[in-house]
Coordinates of C-alpha atoms in Angstrom, one line a residue:
M1 CA 3.2 -19.0 32.9
K2 CA 6.5 -17.4 32.3
H3 CA 6.5 -19.1 28.8
N4 CA 3.2 -17.7 28.1
K5 CA 4.5 -14.1 29.4
L6 CA 7.5 -14.2 27.4
H7 CA 5.4 -15.4 24.2
D8 CA 3.0 -12.4 24.4
V9 CA 5.9 -10.1 24.8
L10 CA 7.8 -11.5 21.6
L11 CA 4.4 -11.1 19.7
A12 CA 3.8 -7.7 20.8
A13 CA 7.6 -6.7 20.2
P14 CA 7.7 -5.9 16.6
G15 CA 4.4 -3.9 16.7
F16 CA 5.5 -2.0 19.5
M17 CA 8.7 -1.2 17.9
V18 CA 7.3 -0.1 14.7
Y19 CA 4.9 2.0 16.7
T20 CA 7.8 3.7 18.6
V21 CA 10.0 4.5 15.7
F22 CA 7.3 6.0 13.4
M23 CA 5.0 7.4 16.1
I24 CA 6.5 7.7 19.6
I25 CA 9.9 9.2 18.5
P26 CA 8.7 11.6 15.8
L27 CA 6.0 12.9 18.2
G28 CA 8.6 13.4 20.9
L29 CA 10.8 15.1 18.5
C30 CA 8.1 17.5 17.2
F31 CA 7.4 18.5 20.9
F32 CA 11.3 19.2 21.5
Y33 CA 12.0 21.3 18.3
S34 CA 8.6 23.2 18.7
F35 CA 10.7 25.1 21.4
T36 CA 13.5 25.7 19.3
N37 CA 14.6 27.8 16.2
W38 CA 15.7 24.9 14.2
D39 CA 16.0 25.4 10.5
G40 CA 15.8 21.7 9.8
I41 CA 19.4 21.9 8.1
S42 CA 22.0 23.2 10.6
K43 CA 23.0 21.3 13.4
N44 CA 22.9 24.5 15.6
Y45 CA 19.7 25.7 17.2
K46 CA 18.3 27.5 20.2
I47 CA 15.9 27.0 22.8
I48 CA 13.4 29.9 22.4
G49 CA 10.7 28.7 24.8
F50 CA 7.1 29.5 23.7
R51 CA 8.1 32.0 21.1
N52 CA 7.1 29.8 18.2
F53 CA 3.7 29.4 19.7
E54 CA 3.5 33.1 20.1
R55 CA 4.0 33.8 16.7
L56 CA 1.8 31.0 15.5
F57 CA -1.4 32.7 17.2
Q58 CA -0.5 36.1 15.8
D59 CA -0.1 34.4 12.4
A60 CA -3.2 35.4 10.0
S61 CA -1.8 32.5 7.7
F62 CA -2.5 30.0 10.6
Y63 CA -6.2 31.4 11.3
S64 CA -6.9 31.2 7.4
A65 CA -5.6 27.6 7.3
L66 CA -7.6 26.7 10.4
K67 CA -10.8 28.1 8.8
V68 CA -10.2 26.0 5.7
T69 CA -9.4 23.1 7.6
L70 CA -12.8 23.2 9.8
V71 CA -14.8 23.9 6.7
I72 CA -13.4 20.5 5.3
T73 CA -13.7 18.6 8.4
V74 CA -17.5 19.7 9.0
I75 CA -18.4 18.8 5.4
T76 CA -16.8 15.6 5.3
V77 CA -17.8 14.6 8.7
L78 CA -21.5 15.3 7.7
I79 CA -21.2 13.3 4.4
Y80 CA -19.4 10.4 6.1
N81 CA -21.9 9.9 8.7
V82 CA -25.3 11.2 7.6
L83 CA -25.0 9.9 4.1
G84 CA -23.0 6.8 5.3
V85 CA -25.9 5.7 7.9
L86 CA -28.7 6.3 5.5
L87 CA -26.9 4.3 2.7
A88 CA -26.0 1.7 5.1
V89 CA -29.7 1.2 6.1
L90 CA -30.9 1.3 2.4
L91 CA -28.4 -1.2 1.1
N92 CA -28.4 -3.5 4.2
R93 CA -30.4 -6.1 2.0
K94 CA -29.5 -9.4 0.2
S95 CA -29.6 -8.6 -3.2
R96 CA -27.5 -8.3 -6.1
A97 CA -28.4 -4.9 -6.5
C98 CA -27.4 -3.8 -3.0
A99 CA -24.2 -5.9 -3.3
F100 CA -23.4 -4.3 -6.5
A101 CA -23.9 -0.7 -4.9
K102 CA -22.0 -1.4 -2.0
S103 CA -19.0 -2.6 -4.1
A104 CA -19.3 0.4 -6.4
I105 CA -19.0 2.7 -3.2
F106 CA -16.1 1.1 -1.7
V107 CA -14.1 0.9 -4.9
P108 CA -12.7 4.6 -4.5
T109 CA -11.5 3.7 -1.0
V110 CA -8.9 1.3 -2.3
L111 CA -7.5 4.3 -4.5
S112 CA -4.7 6.2 -3.6
S113 CA -5.7 9.7 -2.4
V114 CA -3.1 11.3 -4.7
V115 CA -4.6 9.3 -7.8
V116 CA -8.2 10.3 -7.0
A117 CA -7.0 14.1 -6.6
F118 CA -5.4 14.0 -10.1
I119 CA -8.3 12.2 -11.7
W120 CA -11.1 14.7 -10.4
S121 CA -8.7 17.9 -11.1
Y122 CA -8.8 16.7 -14.9
V123 CA -12.5 16.1 -14.8
M124 CA -13.5 19.2 -13.2
Q125 CA -11.1 21.4 -15.5
T126 CA -13.0 24.7 -16.8
D127 CA -11.5 24.0 -20.2
G128 CA -11.5 20.5 -21.7
G129 CA -12.9 18.9 -18.4
V130 CA -14.9 16.1 -18.8
I131 CA -17.9 17.6 -16.7
N132 CA -17.7 20.9 -19.1
T133 CA -17.2 18.7 -22.1
I134 CA -20.4 16.9 -21.4
L135 CA -22.2 20.2 -20.7
G136 CA -21.2 21.7 -23.7
F137 CA -22.8 19.0 -25.9
F138 CA -26.3 20.0 -24.3
G139 CA -25.3 23.7 -24.8
I140 CA -24.7 24.5 -21.2
P141 CA -22.1 27.0 -20.7
P142 CA -18.7 25.7 -18.8
V143 CA -18.8 25.6 -15.0
N144 CA -15.8 27.0 -13.2
F145 CA -15.4 25.1 -10.1
Y146 CA -12.4 27.3 -8.9
D147 CA -14.1 30.6 -9.2
S148 CA -13.9 31.4 -5.6
P149 CA -11.7 29.7 -2.7
M150 CA -14.9 28.7 -0.8
H151 CA -16.3 26.9 -3.9
T152 CA -13.0 25.2 -4.3
I153 CA -13.2 24.0 -0.6
V154 CA -16.6 22.7 -1.1
M155 CA -15.7 20.8 -4.2
I156 CA -12.4 19.4 -2.5
S157 CA -14.6 18.3 0.3
I158 CA -17.0 16.5 -2.0
I159 CA -14.0 14.6 -3.7
I160 CA -12.3 13.4 -0.2
S161 CA -15.9 12.2 0.6
W162 CA -16.4 10.2 -2.4
N163 CA -12.7 8.9 -1.8
G164 CA -13.5 7.7 1.8
L165 CA -17.1 7.0 1.8
G166 CA -16.8 3.4 1.4
L167 CA -14.7 2.6 4.4
F168 CA -17.3 4.3 6.6
L169 CA -20.2 2.5 4.8
V170 CA -18.6 -0.8 5.5
I171 CA -18.3 -0.1 9.4
Y172 CA -22.1 1.0 9.4
V173 CA -23.0 -2.0 7.6
A174 CA -21.0 -4.4 10.0
T175 CA -22.8 -2.1 13.0
L176 CA -26.3 -2.9 11.3
N177 CA -25.5 -6.6 11.3
T178 CA -25.1 -6.8 15.1
I179 CA -28.6 -5.5 15.9
P180 CA -30.6 -8.5 16.8
P181 CA -33.6 -9.0 14.0
E182 CA -35.8 -10.0 16.7
L183 CA -36.1 -6.3 18.0
M184 CA -37.2 -5.0 14.4
E185 CA -39.9 -7.7 14.1
A186 CA -41.3 -7.1 17.5
A187 CA -41.3 -3.2 16.8
E188 CA -43.0 -4.0 13.3
V189 CA -45.7 -6.2 15.2
D190 CA -46.3 -3.6 17.7
G191 CA -47.1 -1.3 14.8
A192 CA -43.9 0.9 14.7
S193 CA -43.3 2.5 11.3
G194 CA -40.2 2.3 9.4
V195 CA -39.2 6.0 10.6
Q196 CA -40.0 5.1 14.2
R197 CA -37.9 1.9 14.2
F198 CA -35.1 3.8 12.6
F199 CA -35.2 6.6 15.1
R200 CA -36.0 4.6 18.2
I201 CA -34.0 1.3 17.4
T202 CA -31.6 1.4 14.5
L203 CA -29.8 4.8 15.1
P204 CA -29.5 4.3 19.0
L205 CA -27.9 0.7 18.5
M206 CA -25.6 2.0 15.9
M207 CA -24.0 4.3 18.3
P208 CA -20.8 2.4 18.4
G209 CA -20.2 2.4 14.9
I210 CA -21.1 6.3 14.7
T211 CA -18.4 6.9 17.8
I212 CA -15.7 4.9 15.6
N213 CA -16.7 6.9 12.3
S214 CA -17.1 10.4 13.9
V215 CA -13.4 10.1 15.5
L216 CA -12.0 8.9 12.1
S217 CA -13.5 11.4 10.1
I218 CA -12.7 14.2 12.3
A219 CA -9.3 13.1 12.7
G220 CA -9.0 12.8 9.3
G221 CA -10.8 16.1 8.2
L222 CA -8.3 18.0 10.5
K223 CA -5.1 16.0 8.8
Q224 CA -6.1 16.7 5.4
Y225 CA -3.2 17.2 3.0
D226 CA -2.9 15.1 -0.1
H227 CA -6.3 16.1 -2.1
V228 CA -5.6 19.9 -1.1
K229 CA -2.1 19.8 -2.2
V230 CA -2.6 18.0 -5.7
I231 CA -5.6 20.1 -6.5
T232 CA -4.8 23.6 -5.7
G233 CA -1.4 23.4 -4.0
G234 CA -3.2 25.8 -1.4
G235 CA -4.4 28.2 -3.8
P236 CA -3.5 31.7 -4.8
G237 CA -1.9 33.4 -1.5
G238 CA -2.7 30.2 0.5
A239 CA -6.6 30.6 0.2
T240 CA -7.3 26.8 0.3
Q241 CA -4.5 26.0 2.7
T242 CA -4.9 23.6 5.3
I243 CA -3.0 23.3 8.5
T244 CA -0.8 20.6 7.3
L245 CA -0.1 22.4 4.2
L246 CA 0.9 25.6 6.0
S247 CA 3.1 23.4 8.3
V248 CA 5.0 21.7 5.4
E249 CA 5.4 25.1 3.4
R250 CA 6.9 26.6 6.6
A251 CA 9.2 23.6 7.1
F252 CA 10.6 23.2 3.5
A253 CA 10.1 26.8 1.7
Y254 CA 11.0 28.6 4.5
N255 CA 13.3 26.5 6.5
R256 CA 11.5 26.9 9.7
R257 CA 11.2 23.6 11.1
G258 CA 10.9 24.6 14.7
Y259 CA 7.8 26.7 13.7
S260 CA 6.4 24.0 11.9
S261 CA 6.8 21.5 14.6
A262 CA 4.8 24.0 16.9
I263 CA 1.9 24.0 14.0
I264 CA 1.9 20.2 14.2
L265 CA 1.9 20.0 17.8
V266 CA -1.1 22.4 18.1
L267 CA -2.9 20.1 15.3
F268 CA -2.3 17.3 17.5
V269 CA -3.8 18.9 20.5
L270 CA -6.7 20.0 18.7
I271 CA -7.3 16.3 17.3
V272 CA -7.1 15.0 20.9
I273 CA -9.3 17.6 22.3
V274 CA -11.9 17.2 19.6
S275 CA -11.7 13.4 19.8
V276 CA -12.3 13.2 23.5
I277 CA -15.1 15.5 23.2
Q278 CA -16.8 13.6 20.4
I279 CA -16.3 10.0 22.3
S280 CA -17.7 11.4 25.5
I281 CA -20.7 12.7 23.6
T282 CA -21.6 9.7 21.4
K283 CA -20.5 7.2 24.2
K284 CA -23.5 8.6 26.4
R285 CA -25.9 7.8 23.8
E286 CA -24.8 4.1 23.1
V287 CA -27.6 1.6 24.1
K288 CA -27.0 -1.7 25.7
Y289 CA -29.0 -4.7 24.9

């Protein structure tokens, strides 16, 4: 028994050490520095209590970044989960066409978010972009995808969804494969239509996958940084700036590491609260069979 416990500890130790170094310690330091005026360079700093948080909740830039972050989160969560469920149901068949479609949707997932952002930034350029070049062949005037901050945010959200949809599709397909085929056959024999089978059997039994994907998509949307940074850099006056972009800007452009830590801490609390609420809602809808 002692040997087994020691064996388990030795197996878990490397993973726990990595998690401690890259997760627990940075989070603890972020919590500590959020109550200081540290500039990120000097060895000297002062404990200033909740002053960073007071300034944060009076900062118009924070509320602008929060709005952008929430818009991106809502759009990506809807695309990942609504489109992901529909595609999983449609492509959950053993055929070459469905296998090819699933592979094609998954390919962008293995690409770096920076690479994807660079590709789409060139594709959607107003002058010389791939899309506008194709439109020009048909005599259609070029489209300015950056004509307003909201249009840009929506465009970026679609690019983010294109980049990550494959992972969510894989999870939904795996969840579908856990549903006993006998349930579908019995419902079909009883005269249930395809729509009825989807809403009465498929969707309720997919709730474990929906729970996982909802949490992943919400956390990913709230932490969004790479795509926005590469495509717009935050936009003129920070019009498309997310919370993470705002935090990095305050830390490195303005040398306000304590204030930046306060932003990240607020984001962390927001992610935890939203995730807990989401899990509590979806868990209640899960069906045991």
